[in-house]
Amino acid sequence: MKMSVFTVATPDLQPEQLAKAAADAGIEGIEWRFKEIPPGAEEEQPSFWRHNQCSMDPGGTEQDWLRFKQAAELHGRQSIAVVPYLTCGDLAETEKVMRAAKLVGASFIRAGIPAYNRSVNYNELYEQAVKYLLEVEDLAAAYDVKALVETHHNTIAPSAGLTYRLVSHCSPQHVGVLYDPGNMVHEGYENYRMGLELLGPYLAHVHVKNGGYRKHPSEDGSEATWTGEWTPLAQGAVPWRQVIQDLKSVGYDGYFGIEDFSGTYDSTEMLLRFAEQMKQWSEDKQFA
């Protein structure tokens, strides 16, 4: 089993600290977050999506970006992905990320897919996304860096089926799928093995996290609402033992990338626990 870490989940570590912590945990790959720190956020405590100290700055120079490659290499780790927050249709920024990925020796980037919030018809968004992905496919071929569409709630690709509908227009050599069962807790759940069988050669990477739902009764108890939230890896709705077995059944041999947003452990301990837990699950005799 090959493991990686997406640095959105380690906001308190500098790149060199992250690479060492990954090495200590036996995590081979690093997925570098590609996002600037918002103005004023540097005065805040480290956080996943604002003051994240383990992010490549899109406005940085190539020398700035090389720091991340060097940090990984210093501790014998591999930079496997550069993960941005792209807008669907923005080819200039997409090419910038491709260039950054090529520079640090990464194989993947994340493509931008439209959000879905009921304000624009799905079919219109779908056509926009397909047009963009066909253009991204050409960039991916030119840079030899695969573009991944992530299964993600609140987008037009929340499930394996809807994600497959998008990427099926492209060659799996250049455009693939980042399969994220944790996101599918919030929206997009399908039988894991069925979805993986559908994805076939488009399955390129897997993110590992977990989540669940919390019940909020009304004051008089007559009604209730439910909200999704992140949980520790072994305490959520995703049955990771089963998912790992389903991935084995389709011949998946890529990375499992940790992206724990539960905040239960500090970054270093989270990486150690992730590695231990994944090894335990992958060796489970019940699913061997």
Coordinates of C-alpha atoms in Angstrom, one line a residue:
M1 CA 0.0 0.0 0.0
K2 CA 1.3 3.4 -1.0
M3 CA 0.3 6.4 1.1
S4 CA 0.4 10.1 0.6
V5 CA -0.7 13.3 2.4
F6 CA -2.5 16.3 1.0
T7 CA -1.0 19.3 2.8
V8 CA -4.4 21.0 3.3
A9 CA -4.7 18.7 6.3
T10 CA -1.3 19.8 7.8
P11 CA -1.6 23.6 8.0
D12 CA 0.7 24.0 11.1
L13 CA 3.7 22.4 9.4
Q14 CA 6.3 24.1 7.2
P15 CA 7.1 22.1 4.0
E16 CA 10.3 20.7 5.5
Q17 CA 8.6 19.7 8.8
L18 CA 5.8 18.0 6.8
A19 CA 8.2 16.0 4.7
K20 CA 10.0 14.8 7.8
A21 CA 6.8 13.9 9.5
A22 CA 5.7 12.0 6.4
A23 CA 9.0 10.1 6.4
D24 CA 8.7 9.3 10.1
A25 CA 5.2 7.9 9.5
G26 CA 6.2 5.9 6.4
I27 CA 4.1 8.0 4.0
E28 CA 5.8 8.0 0.6
G29 CA 4.0 10.8 -1.3
I30 CA 3.1 14.4 -0.8
E31 CA 0.3 16.3 -2.5
W32 CA 1.1 20.0 -2.2
R33 CA -1.7 22.4 -1.7
F34 CA -1.5 25.2 -4.3
K35 CA -3.2 28.3 -2.8
E36 CA -2.2 31.7 -1.5
I37 CA -2.7 32.7 2.1
P38 CA -5.4 35.4 2.2
P39 CA -4.4 38.9 3.3
G40 CA -4.3 39.2 7.1
A41 CA -4.6 35.4 7.6
E42 CA -0.9 35.1 8.5
E43 CA -1.8 36.7 11.9
E44 CA -4.3 33.9 12.6
Q45 CA -3.7 30.4 14.0
P46 CA -2.9 27.8 11.3
S47 CA -6.0 26.5 9.6
F48 CA -6.9 24.2 6.8
W49 CA -8.2 26.8 4.3
R50 CA -6.8 30.1 5.4
H51 CA -3.4 30.2 7.3
N52 CA -2.0 27.0 5.8
Q53 CA 1.7 27.1 6.1
C54 CA 2.2 24.1 3.8
S55 CA 0.9 25.6 0.6
M56 CA 2.6 26.6 -2.6
D57 CA 1.7 30.2 -3.5
P58 CA 0.4 30.5 -7.0
G59 CA 1.9 34.0 -7.1
G60 CA 5.3 32.7 -6.2
T61 CA 8.3 32.3 -8.4
E62 CA 9.7 29.0 -9.7
Q63 CA 12.4 29.3 -7.1
D64 CA 9.7 29.6 -4.4
W65 CA 8.0 26.4 -5.8
L66 CA 11.3 24.5 -5.9
R67 CA 11.4 24.7 -2.1
F68 CA 8.6 22.1 -2.0
K69 CA 10.4 19.7 -4.3
Q70 CA 13.6 20.1 -2.3
A71 CA 11.8 19.6 1.0
A72 CA 10.4 16.3 -0.3
E73 CA 13.7 15.1 -1.7
L74 CA 15.5 16.0 1.5
H75 CA 13.5 13.4 3.4
G76 CA 13.3 10.9 0.5
R77 CA 9.6 11.6 -0.3
Q78 CA 8.0 12.0 -3.7
S79 CA 5.9 15.0 -4.7
I80 CA 3.0 13.3 -6.4
A81 CA 0.5 16.1 -6.9
V82 CA 0.0 19.8 -7.0
V83 CA -3.6 20.5 -5.8
P84 CA -5.1 23.9 -6.7
Y85 CA -8.6 25.4 -6.4
L86 CA -9.2 26.1 -10.1
T87 CA -12.2 27.7 -11.8
C88 CA -13.7 25.6 -14.6
G89 CA -12.7 27.2 -17.9
D90 CA -9.6 29.0 -16.6
L91 CA -7.0 27.5 -18.9
A92 CA -4.3 30.0 -18.0
E93 CA -4.3 29.1 -14.4
T94 CA -4.7 25.4 -15.2
E95 CA -1.5 25.7 -17.3
K96 CA 0.3 27.5 -14.5
V97 CA -0.5 24.6 -12.2
M98 CA 0.7 22.1 -14.8
R99 CA 3.9 24.0 -15.0
A100 CA 4.3 24.0 -11.2
A101 CA 3.6 20.2 -11.1
K102 CA 6.2 19.5 -13.8
L103 CA 8.7 21.6 -11.9
V104 CA 8.4 19.7 -8.7
G105 CA 8.1 16.3 -10.4
A106 CA 4.4 15.7 -9.6
S107 CA 2.2 13.5 -11.8
F108 CA -1.2 14.9 -11.0
I109 CA -3.1 18.1 -10.7
R110 CA -6.8 18.7 -9.7
A111 CA -9.0 20.2 -12.5
G112 CA -11.7 22.8 -11.8
I113 CA -15.3 21.6 -11.9
P114 CA -18.4 23.8 -11.6
A115 CA -20.2 24.1 -8.3
Y116 CA -23.9 23.2 -8.2
N117 CA -26.2 25.4 -6.1
R118 CA -29.5 25.3 -8.0
S119 CA -28.8 28.7 -9.6
V120 CA -27.7 27.3 -13.0
N121 CA -29.1 24.2 -14.8
Y122 CA -26.9 21.1 -14.4
N123 CA -26.9 20.5 -18.2
E124 CA -25.4 23.9 -18.9
L125 CA -22.7 23.4 -16.3
Y126 CA -22.0 19.9 -17.7
E127 CA -21.4 21.3 -21.2
Q128 CA -19.1 23.9 -19.8
A129 CA -17.1 21.3 -17.9
V130 CA -16.8 18.9 -20.8
K131 CA -15.5 21.7 -23.1
Y132 CA -12.9 22.7 -20.4
L133 CA -11.8 19.1 -19.8
L134 CA -11.2 18.5 -23.5
E135 CA -8.9 21.5 -23.5
V136 CA -7.3 20.4 -20.3
E137 CA -6.6 17.0 -21.9
D138 CA -4.4 18.7 -24.5
L139 CA -2.5 20.5 -21.7
A140 CA -2.1 17.3 -19.8
A141 CA -0.7 15.6 -22.8
A142 CA 1.7 18.5 -23.5
Y143 CA 3.0 18.6 -19.9
D144 CA 2.7 14.8 -19.2
V145 CA 0.8 15.6 -16.0
K146 CA -2.6 14.0 -15.5
A147 CA -5.6 16.2 -14.6
L148 CA -7.9 14.7 -12.0
V149 CA -11.6 15.3 -11.4
E150 CA -12.4 14.8 -7.7
T151 CA -15.7 13.3 -6.4
H152 CA -16.8 16.3 -4.4
H153 CA -20.1 17.4 -2.8
N154 CA -21.7 20.7 -4.0
T155 CA -20.2 20.2 -7.5
I156 CA -21.6 18.6 -10.6
A157 CA -19.3 15.6 -9.8
P158 CA -20.4 14.4 -6.4
S159 CA -20.5 10.7 -7.3
A160 CA -18.5 8.1 -9.3
G161 CA -21.3 8.0 -11.8
L162 CA -21.5 11.7 -12.5
T163 CA -17.7 12.1 -12.4
Y164 CA -17.4 9.3 -15.0
R165 CA -19.9 11.1 -17.2
L166 CA -17.5 14.0 -17.3
V167 CA -14.2 12.3 -17.8
S168 CA -15.5 9.6 -20.3
H169 CA -15.1 12.2 -23.1
C170 CA -11.3 12.2 -22.5
S171 CA -8.5 9.6 -22.6
P172 CA -7.7 8.1 -19.2
Q173 CA -4.1 8.6 -20.0
H174 CA -4.5 12.3 -19.5
V175 CA -7.7 12.8 -17.4
G176 CA -8.6 10.7 -14.4
V177 CA -10.6 10.6 -11.2
L178 CA -9.7 11.4 -7.7
Y179 CA -12.0 9.1 -5.7
D180 CA -13.0 10.5 -2.3
P181 CA -15.5 8.4 -0.3
G182 CA -15.3 10.9 2.6
N183 CA -16.8 13.6 0.4
M184 CA -19.5 11.1 -0.7
V185 CA -20.7 11.0 2.9
H186 CA -22.0 14.5 2.3
E187 CA -23.3 13.9 -1.2
G188 CA -23.0 11.3 -3.9
Y189 CA -22.9 7.9 -2.2
E190 CA -23.0 4.9 -4.4
N191 CA -22.0 1.3 -3.7
Y192 CA -18.3 1.7 -3.6
R193 CA -17.4 -1.4 -5.7
M194 CA -20.0 -0.6 -8.4
G195 CA -18.6 3.0 -8.7
L196 CA -15.0 1.7 -8.9
E197 CA -16.0 -0.8 -11.6
L198 CA -17.6 1.9 -13.6
L199 CA -14.5 4.2 -13.3
G200 CA -12.2 1.5 -14.6
P201 CA -9.0 3.0 -16.1
Y202 CA -10.1 6.5 -15.0
L203 CA -9.4 5.7 -11.3
A204 CA -6.1 7.5 -10.6
H205 CA -6.0 8.5 -6.9
V206 CA -7.9 8.0 -3.7
H207 CA -8.3 10.5 -0.8
V208 CA -8.9 9.1 2.7
K209 CA -11.0 10.8 5.3
N210 CA -14.3 10.2 7.1
G211 CA -17.5 12.0 8.0
G212 CA -21.0 11.5 9.5
Y213 CA -24.2 13.3 10.3
R214 CA -25.4 15.0 13.4
K215 CA -29.0 15.3 14.4
H216 CA -30.4 18.7 15.5
P217 CA -33.9 18.4 17.0
S218 CA -36.2 21.4 17.0
E219 CA -37.0 23.0 20.4
D220 CA -40.3 21.1 20.7
G221 CA -38.9 17.9 19.3
S222 CA -41.4 17.6 16.5
E223 CA -38.8 18.0 13.7
A224 CA -35.1 17.6 13.3
T225 CA -32.4 18.6 10.8
W226 CA -29.2 16.8 10.1
T227 CA -25.8 18.3 9.2
G228 CA -22.7 16.7 7.8
E229 CA -19.4 16.9 9.7
W230 CA -15.9 15.4 9.6
T231 CA -14.9 12.6 11.9
P232 CA -11.7 10.8 12.8
L233 CA -10.8 8.2 10.2
A234 CA -12.1 5.1 12.1
Q235 CA -15.3 6.8 13.5
G236 CA -17.3 7.8 10.4
A237 CA -19.8 6.5 7.9
V238 CA -17.2 5.3 5.4
P239 CA -16.4 1.6 6.0
W240 CA -12.8 1.9 5.0
R241 CA -12.0 -1.9 5.4
Q242 CA -14.7 -2.5 2.8
V243 CA -13.5 0.3 0.5
I244 CA -9.9 -0.9 0.6
Q245 CA -11.2 -4.4 -0.4
D246 CA -13.3 -2.9 -3.2
L247 CA -10.2 -1.0 -4.4
K248 CA -8.2 -4.2 -4.4
S249 CA -10.9 -6.0 -6.3
V250 CA -10.5 -3.6 -9.3
G251 CA -6.7 -3.8 -9.2
Y252 CA -6.1 -0.3 -7.7
D253 CA -2.4 0.1 -6.9
G254 CA -2.1 3.9 -6.5
Y255 CA -1.7 6.1 -3.5
F256 CA -4.1 6.5 -0.6
G257 CA -3.9 10.2 0.4
I258 CA -4.8 11.3 3.9
E259 CA -7.0 14.4 4.2
D260 CA -8.3 14.3 7.8
F261 CA -10.3 17.4 8.6
S262 CA -11.6 16.2 12.0
G263 CA -9.0 18.1 14.0
T264 CA -8.8 15.3 16.5
Y265 CA -5.0 15.1 16.5
D266 CA -2.1 17.4 15.7
S267 CA -0.6 17.0 12.2
T268 CA 2.3 14.8 13.2
E269 CA 0.2 12.4 15.3
M270 CA -2.5 12.3 12.6
L271 CA 0.0 11.1 10.0
L272 CA 1.3 8.4 12.3
R273 CA -2.2 7.2 13.2
F274 CA -3.2 7.3 9.5
A275 CA -0.3 5.1 8.5
E276 CA -0.9 2.6 11.3
Q277 CA -4.6 2.4 10.7
M278 CA -4.3 1.9 6.9
K279 CA -1.8 -0.9 7.4
Q280 CA -4.0 -2.6 9.9
W281 CA -7.1 -2.4 7.6
S282 CA -5.2 -3.5 4.5
E283 CA -3.9 -6.6 6.4
D284 CA -7.3 -7.4 7.9
K285 CA -7.7 -11.2 7.6
Q286 CA -11.5 -10.8 7.1
F287 CA -10.9 -8.9 3.9
A288 CA -7.6 -10.3 2.8

